[in-house]
PDB file of C-alpha atoms and ligand atoms in Angstrom:
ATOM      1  CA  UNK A   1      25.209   0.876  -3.064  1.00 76.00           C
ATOM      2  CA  UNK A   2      23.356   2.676  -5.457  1.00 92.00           C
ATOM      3  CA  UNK A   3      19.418   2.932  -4.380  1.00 96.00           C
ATOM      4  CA  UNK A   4      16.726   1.731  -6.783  1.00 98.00           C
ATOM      5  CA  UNK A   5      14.851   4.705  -7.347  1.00 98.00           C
ATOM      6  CA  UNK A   6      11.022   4.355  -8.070  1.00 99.00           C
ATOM      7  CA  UNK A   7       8.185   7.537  -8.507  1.00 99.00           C
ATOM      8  CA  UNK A   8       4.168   6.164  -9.146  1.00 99.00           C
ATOM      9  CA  UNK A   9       2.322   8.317 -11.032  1.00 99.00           C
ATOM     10  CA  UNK A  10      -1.271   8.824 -11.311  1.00 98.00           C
ATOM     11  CA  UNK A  11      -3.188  11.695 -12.150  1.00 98.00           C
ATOM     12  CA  UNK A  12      -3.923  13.855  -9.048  1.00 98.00           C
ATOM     13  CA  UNK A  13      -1.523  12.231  -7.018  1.00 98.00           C
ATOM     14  CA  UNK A  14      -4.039  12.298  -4.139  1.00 98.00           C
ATOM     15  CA  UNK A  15      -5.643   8.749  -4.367  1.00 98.00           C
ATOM     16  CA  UNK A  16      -3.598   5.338  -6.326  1.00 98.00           C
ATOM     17  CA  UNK A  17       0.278   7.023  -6.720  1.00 98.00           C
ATOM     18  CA  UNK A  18       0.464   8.089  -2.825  1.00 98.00           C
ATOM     19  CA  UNK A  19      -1.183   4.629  -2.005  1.00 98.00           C
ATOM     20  CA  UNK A  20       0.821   2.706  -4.244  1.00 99.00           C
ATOM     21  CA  UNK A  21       4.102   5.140  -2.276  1.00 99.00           C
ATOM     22  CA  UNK A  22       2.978   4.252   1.069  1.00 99.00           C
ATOM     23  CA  UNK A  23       2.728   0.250   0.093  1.00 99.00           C
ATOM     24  CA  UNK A  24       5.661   0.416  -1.251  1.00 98.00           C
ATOM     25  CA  UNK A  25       7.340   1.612   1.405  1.00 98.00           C
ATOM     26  CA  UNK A  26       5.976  -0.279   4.000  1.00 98.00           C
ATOM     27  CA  UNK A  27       7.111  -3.775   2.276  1.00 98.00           C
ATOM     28  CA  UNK A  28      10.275  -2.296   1.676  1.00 98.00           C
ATOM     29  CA  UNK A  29      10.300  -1.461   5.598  1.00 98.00           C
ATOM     30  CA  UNK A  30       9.310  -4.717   6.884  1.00 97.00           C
ATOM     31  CA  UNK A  31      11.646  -6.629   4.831  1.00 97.00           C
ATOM     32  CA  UNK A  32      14.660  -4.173   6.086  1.00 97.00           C
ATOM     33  CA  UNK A  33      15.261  -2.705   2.800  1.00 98.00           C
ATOM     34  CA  UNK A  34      15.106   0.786   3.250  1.00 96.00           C
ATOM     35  CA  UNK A  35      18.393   1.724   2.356  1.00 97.00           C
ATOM     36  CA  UNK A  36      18.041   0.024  -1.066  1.00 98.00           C
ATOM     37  CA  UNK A  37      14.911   1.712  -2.663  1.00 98.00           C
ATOM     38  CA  UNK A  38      13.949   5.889  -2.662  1.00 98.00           C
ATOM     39  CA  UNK A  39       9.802   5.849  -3.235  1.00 98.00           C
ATOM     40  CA  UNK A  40       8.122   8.598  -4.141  1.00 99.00           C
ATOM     41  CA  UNK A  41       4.799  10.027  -6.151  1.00 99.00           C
ATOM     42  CA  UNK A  42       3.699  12.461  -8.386  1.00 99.00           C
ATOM     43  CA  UNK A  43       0.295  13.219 -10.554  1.00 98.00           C
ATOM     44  CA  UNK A  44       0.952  14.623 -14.197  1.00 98.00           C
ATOM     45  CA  UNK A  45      -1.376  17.221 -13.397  1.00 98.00           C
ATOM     46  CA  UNK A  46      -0.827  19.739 -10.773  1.00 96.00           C
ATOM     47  CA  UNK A  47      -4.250  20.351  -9.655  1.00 96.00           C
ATOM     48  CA  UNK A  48      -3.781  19.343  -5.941  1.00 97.00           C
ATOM     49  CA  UNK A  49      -0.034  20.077  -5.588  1.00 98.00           C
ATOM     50  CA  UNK A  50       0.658  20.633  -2.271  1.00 98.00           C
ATOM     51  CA  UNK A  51      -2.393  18.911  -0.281  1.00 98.00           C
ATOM     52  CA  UNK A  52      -2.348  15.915   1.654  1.00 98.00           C
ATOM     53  CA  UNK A  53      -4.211  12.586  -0.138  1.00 98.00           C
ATOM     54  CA  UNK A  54      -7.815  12.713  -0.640  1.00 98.00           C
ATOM     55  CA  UNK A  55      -9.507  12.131   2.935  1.00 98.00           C
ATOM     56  CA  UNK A  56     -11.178   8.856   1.507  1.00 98.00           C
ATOM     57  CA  UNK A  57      -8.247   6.884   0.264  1.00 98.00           C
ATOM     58  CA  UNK A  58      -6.124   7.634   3.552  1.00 98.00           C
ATOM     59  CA  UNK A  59      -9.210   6.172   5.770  1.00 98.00           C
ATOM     60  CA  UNK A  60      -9.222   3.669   3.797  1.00 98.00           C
ATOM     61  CA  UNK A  61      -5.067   2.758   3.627  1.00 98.00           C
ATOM     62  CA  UNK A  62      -5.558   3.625   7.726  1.00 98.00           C
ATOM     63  CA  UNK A  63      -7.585   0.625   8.101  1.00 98.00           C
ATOM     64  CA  UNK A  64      -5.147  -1.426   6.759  1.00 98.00           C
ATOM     65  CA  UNK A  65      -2.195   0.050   8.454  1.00 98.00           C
ATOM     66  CA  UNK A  66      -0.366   2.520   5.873  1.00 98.00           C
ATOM     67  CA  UNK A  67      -0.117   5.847   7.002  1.00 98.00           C
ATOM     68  CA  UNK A  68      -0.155   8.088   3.645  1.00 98.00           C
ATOM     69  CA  UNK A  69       1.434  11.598   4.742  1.00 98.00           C
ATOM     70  CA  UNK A  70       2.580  12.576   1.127  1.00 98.00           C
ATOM     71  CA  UNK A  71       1.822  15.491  -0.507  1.00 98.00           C
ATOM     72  CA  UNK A  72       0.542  15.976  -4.140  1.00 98.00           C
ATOM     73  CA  UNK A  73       2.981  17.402  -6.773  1.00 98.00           C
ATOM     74  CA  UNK A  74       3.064  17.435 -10.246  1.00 98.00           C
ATOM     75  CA  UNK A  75       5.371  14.776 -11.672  1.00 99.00           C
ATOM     76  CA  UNK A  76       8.465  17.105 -13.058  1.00 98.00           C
ATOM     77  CA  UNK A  77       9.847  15.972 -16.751  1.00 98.00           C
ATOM     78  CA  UNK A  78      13.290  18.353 -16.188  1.00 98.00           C
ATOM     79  CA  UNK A  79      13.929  16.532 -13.145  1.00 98.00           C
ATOM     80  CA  UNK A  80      12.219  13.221 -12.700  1.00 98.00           C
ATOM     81  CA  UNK A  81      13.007  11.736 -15.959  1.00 98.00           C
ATOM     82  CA  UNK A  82      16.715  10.995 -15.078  1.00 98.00           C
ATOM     83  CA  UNK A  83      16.332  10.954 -11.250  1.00 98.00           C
ATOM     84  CA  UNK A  84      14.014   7.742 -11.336  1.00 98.00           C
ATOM     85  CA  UNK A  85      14.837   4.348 -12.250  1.00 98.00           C
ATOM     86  CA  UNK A  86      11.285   2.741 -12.455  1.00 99.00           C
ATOM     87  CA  UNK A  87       8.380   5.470 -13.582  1.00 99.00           C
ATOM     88  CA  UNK A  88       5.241   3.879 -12.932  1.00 99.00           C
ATOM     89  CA  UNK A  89       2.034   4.620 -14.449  1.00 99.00           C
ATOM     90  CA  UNK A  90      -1.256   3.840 -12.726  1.00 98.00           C
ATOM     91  CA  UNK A  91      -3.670   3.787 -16.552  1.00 98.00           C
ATOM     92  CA  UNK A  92      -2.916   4.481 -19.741  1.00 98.00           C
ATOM     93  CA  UNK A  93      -3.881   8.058 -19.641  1.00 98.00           C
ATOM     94  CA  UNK A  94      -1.075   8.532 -16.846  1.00 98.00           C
ATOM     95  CA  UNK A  95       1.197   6.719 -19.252  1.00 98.00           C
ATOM     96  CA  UNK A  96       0.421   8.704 -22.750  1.00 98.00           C
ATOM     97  CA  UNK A  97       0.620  11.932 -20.530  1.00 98.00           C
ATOM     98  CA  UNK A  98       4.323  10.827 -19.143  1.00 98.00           C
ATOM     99  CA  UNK A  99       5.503  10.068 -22.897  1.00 98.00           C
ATOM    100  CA  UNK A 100       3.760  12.628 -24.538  1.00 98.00           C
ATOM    101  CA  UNK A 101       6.872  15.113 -22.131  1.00 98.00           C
ATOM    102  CA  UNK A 102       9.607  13.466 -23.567  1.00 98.00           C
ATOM    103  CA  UNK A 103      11.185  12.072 -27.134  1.00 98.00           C
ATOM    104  CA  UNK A 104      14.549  10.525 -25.181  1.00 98.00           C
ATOM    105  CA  UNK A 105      14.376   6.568 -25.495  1.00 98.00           C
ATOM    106  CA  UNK A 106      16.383   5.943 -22.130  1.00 98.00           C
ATOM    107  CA  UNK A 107      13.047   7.976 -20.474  1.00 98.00           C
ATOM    108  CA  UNK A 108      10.495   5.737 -22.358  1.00 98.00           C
ATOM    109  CA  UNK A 109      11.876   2.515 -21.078  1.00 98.00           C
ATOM    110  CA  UNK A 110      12.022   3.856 -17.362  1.00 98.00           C
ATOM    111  CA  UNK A 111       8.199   4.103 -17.857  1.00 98.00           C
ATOM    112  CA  UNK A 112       5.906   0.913 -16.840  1.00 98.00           C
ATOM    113  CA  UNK A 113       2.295   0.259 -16.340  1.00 98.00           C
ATOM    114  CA  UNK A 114       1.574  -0.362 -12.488  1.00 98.00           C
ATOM    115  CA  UNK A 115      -1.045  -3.531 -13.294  1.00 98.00           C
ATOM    116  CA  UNK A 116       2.208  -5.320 -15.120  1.00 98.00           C
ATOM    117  CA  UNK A 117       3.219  -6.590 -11.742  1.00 98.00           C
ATOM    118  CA  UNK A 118      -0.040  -7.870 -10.860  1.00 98.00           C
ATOM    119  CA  UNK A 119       0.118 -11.357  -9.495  1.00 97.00           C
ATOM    120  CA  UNK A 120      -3.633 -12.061  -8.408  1.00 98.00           C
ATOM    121  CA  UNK A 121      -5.671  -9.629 -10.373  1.00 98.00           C
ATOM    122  CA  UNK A 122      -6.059  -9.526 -14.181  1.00 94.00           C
ATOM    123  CA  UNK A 123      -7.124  -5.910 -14.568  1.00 97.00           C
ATOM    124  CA  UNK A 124      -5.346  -3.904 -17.328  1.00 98.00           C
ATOM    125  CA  UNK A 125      -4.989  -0.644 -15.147  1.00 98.00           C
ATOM    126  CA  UNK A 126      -5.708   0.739 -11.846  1.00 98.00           C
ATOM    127  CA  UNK A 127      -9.068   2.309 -12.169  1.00 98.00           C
ATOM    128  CA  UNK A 128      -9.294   6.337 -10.659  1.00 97.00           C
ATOM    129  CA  UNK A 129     -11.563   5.742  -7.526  1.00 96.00           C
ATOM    130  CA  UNK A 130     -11.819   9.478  -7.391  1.00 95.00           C
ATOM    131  CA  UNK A 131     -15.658   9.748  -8.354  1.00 93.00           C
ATOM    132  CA  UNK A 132     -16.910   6.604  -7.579  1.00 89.00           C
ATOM    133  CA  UNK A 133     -18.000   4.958  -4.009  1.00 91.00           C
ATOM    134  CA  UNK A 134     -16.314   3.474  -1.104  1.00 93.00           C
ATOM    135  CA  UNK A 135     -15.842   0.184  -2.747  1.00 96.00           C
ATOM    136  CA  UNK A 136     -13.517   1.949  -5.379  1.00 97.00           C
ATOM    137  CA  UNK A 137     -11.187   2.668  -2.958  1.00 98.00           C
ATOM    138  CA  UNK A 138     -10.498  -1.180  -1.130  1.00 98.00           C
ATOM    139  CA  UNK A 139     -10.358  -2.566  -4.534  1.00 98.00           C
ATOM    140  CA  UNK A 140      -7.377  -0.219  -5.344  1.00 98.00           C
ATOM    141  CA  UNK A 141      -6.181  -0.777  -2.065  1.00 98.00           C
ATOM    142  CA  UNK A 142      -6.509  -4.515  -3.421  1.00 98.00           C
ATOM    143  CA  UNK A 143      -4.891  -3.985  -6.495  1.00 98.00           C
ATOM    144  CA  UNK A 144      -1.870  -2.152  -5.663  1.00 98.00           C
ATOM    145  CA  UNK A 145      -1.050  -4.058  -2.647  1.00 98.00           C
ATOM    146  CA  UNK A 146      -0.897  -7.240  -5.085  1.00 98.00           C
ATOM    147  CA  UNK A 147       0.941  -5.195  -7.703  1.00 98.00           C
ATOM    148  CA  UNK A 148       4.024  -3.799  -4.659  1.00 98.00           C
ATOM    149  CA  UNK A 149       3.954  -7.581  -3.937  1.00 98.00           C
ATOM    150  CA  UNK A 150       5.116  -8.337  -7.004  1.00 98.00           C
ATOM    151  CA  UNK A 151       7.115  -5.036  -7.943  1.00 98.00           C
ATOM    152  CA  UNK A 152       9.325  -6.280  -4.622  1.00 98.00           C
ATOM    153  CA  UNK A 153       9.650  -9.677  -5.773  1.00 98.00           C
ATOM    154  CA  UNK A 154      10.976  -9.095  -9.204  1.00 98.00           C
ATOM    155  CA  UNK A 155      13.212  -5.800  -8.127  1.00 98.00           C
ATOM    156  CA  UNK A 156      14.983  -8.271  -5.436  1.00 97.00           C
ATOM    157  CA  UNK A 157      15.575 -11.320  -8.118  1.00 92.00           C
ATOM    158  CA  UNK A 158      17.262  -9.230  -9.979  1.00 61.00           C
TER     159      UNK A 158
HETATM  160  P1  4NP B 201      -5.703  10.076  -8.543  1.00 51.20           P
HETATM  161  O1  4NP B 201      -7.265  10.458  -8.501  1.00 51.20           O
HETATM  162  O2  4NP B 201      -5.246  10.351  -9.962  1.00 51.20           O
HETATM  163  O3  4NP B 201      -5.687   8.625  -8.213  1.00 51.20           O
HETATM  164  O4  4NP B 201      -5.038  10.958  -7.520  1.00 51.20           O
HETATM  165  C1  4NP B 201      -7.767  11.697  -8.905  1.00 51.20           C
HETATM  166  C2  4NP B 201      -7.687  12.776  -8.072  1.00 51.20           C
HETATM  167  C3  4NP B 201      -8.214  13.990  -8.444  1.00 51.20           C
HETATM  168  C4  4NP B 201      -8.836  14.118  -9.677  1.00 51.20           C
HETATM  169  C5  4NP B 201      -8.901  13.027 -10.519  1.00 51.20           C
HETATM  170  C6  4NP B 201      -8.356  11.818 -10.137  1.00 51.20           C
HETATM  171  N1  4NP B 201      -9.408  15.355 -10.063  1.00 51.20           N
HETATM  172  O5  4NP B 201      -9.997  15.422 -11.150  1.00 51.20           O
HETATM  173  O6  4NP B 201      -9.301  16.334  -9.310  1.00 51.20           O
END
């Protein structure tokens, strides 16, 4: 069977995308669905590439049981554009920055907005917790673990 392939993107790729990875992956684990879904994260700058995710936000995921052990790379237009199914952006910024690195129109419809599968919260993007305080980080704990939720739900109606 051919695997559902899905990268989230954020900026750094140290805080929301491996989060939003590690979710992912965990509700695709519990339900037994690993064999039907490859997750994986990128930032669309390469600022961090190759450290582990930003102390904070993997205390934070720890306390709620998700073990984030990616490391940051820069998403990769050559490469990730036809490898993924589902390219998810995190904010607008992460989305102009993904379009802006191709013209093909099979590549822009691959790219979504992660707060589009929002069930609970009504926010219009998942807001960079990078410089802000602790709180930051639980809500976008909050929002992506509502936003997997429903990513899940509508990838297994299908
Ligand atoms: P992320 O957060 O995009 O959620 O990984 C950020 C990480 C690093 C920086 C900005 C945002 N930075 O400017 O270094």
């Amino acid at each position: 069977m051919k695997r559902t392939k899905i990268l989230f993107v954020c900026l750094g790729n140290i805080c929301r995308s491996p989060a939003a990875q590690t979710i992912m992956q965990k509700f695709v684990d519990e339900k037994g669905l690993q064999n039907k879904y490859e997750i994986d994260s990128a930032g669309t700058m390469g600022y961090h590439s190759g450290e582990p995710a930003d102390g904070r936000m993997r205390a934070h995921a720890t306390k709620r049981g998700y073990t984030i052990t990616h490391r940051s790379r820069k998403f990769n237009a050559k490469y990730d554009f036809d490898h993924f199914d589902l390219i998810i952006g995190m904010d607008d910024n992460n989305i102009q920055a993904l379009r802006n690195q191709t013209s093909e129109n099979h590549h822009f419809a691959k790219i979504k907005k992660m707060t589009s599968y929002n069930k609970i919260f009504k926010e219009s993007i998942i807001p960079d917790p990078y410089y802000g305080g602790y709180e930051g980080f639980e809500y976008v704990l909050d929002l992506l673990e509502d936003a997997c939720k429903g990513l899940l739900t509508e990838l297994e109606e299908l």
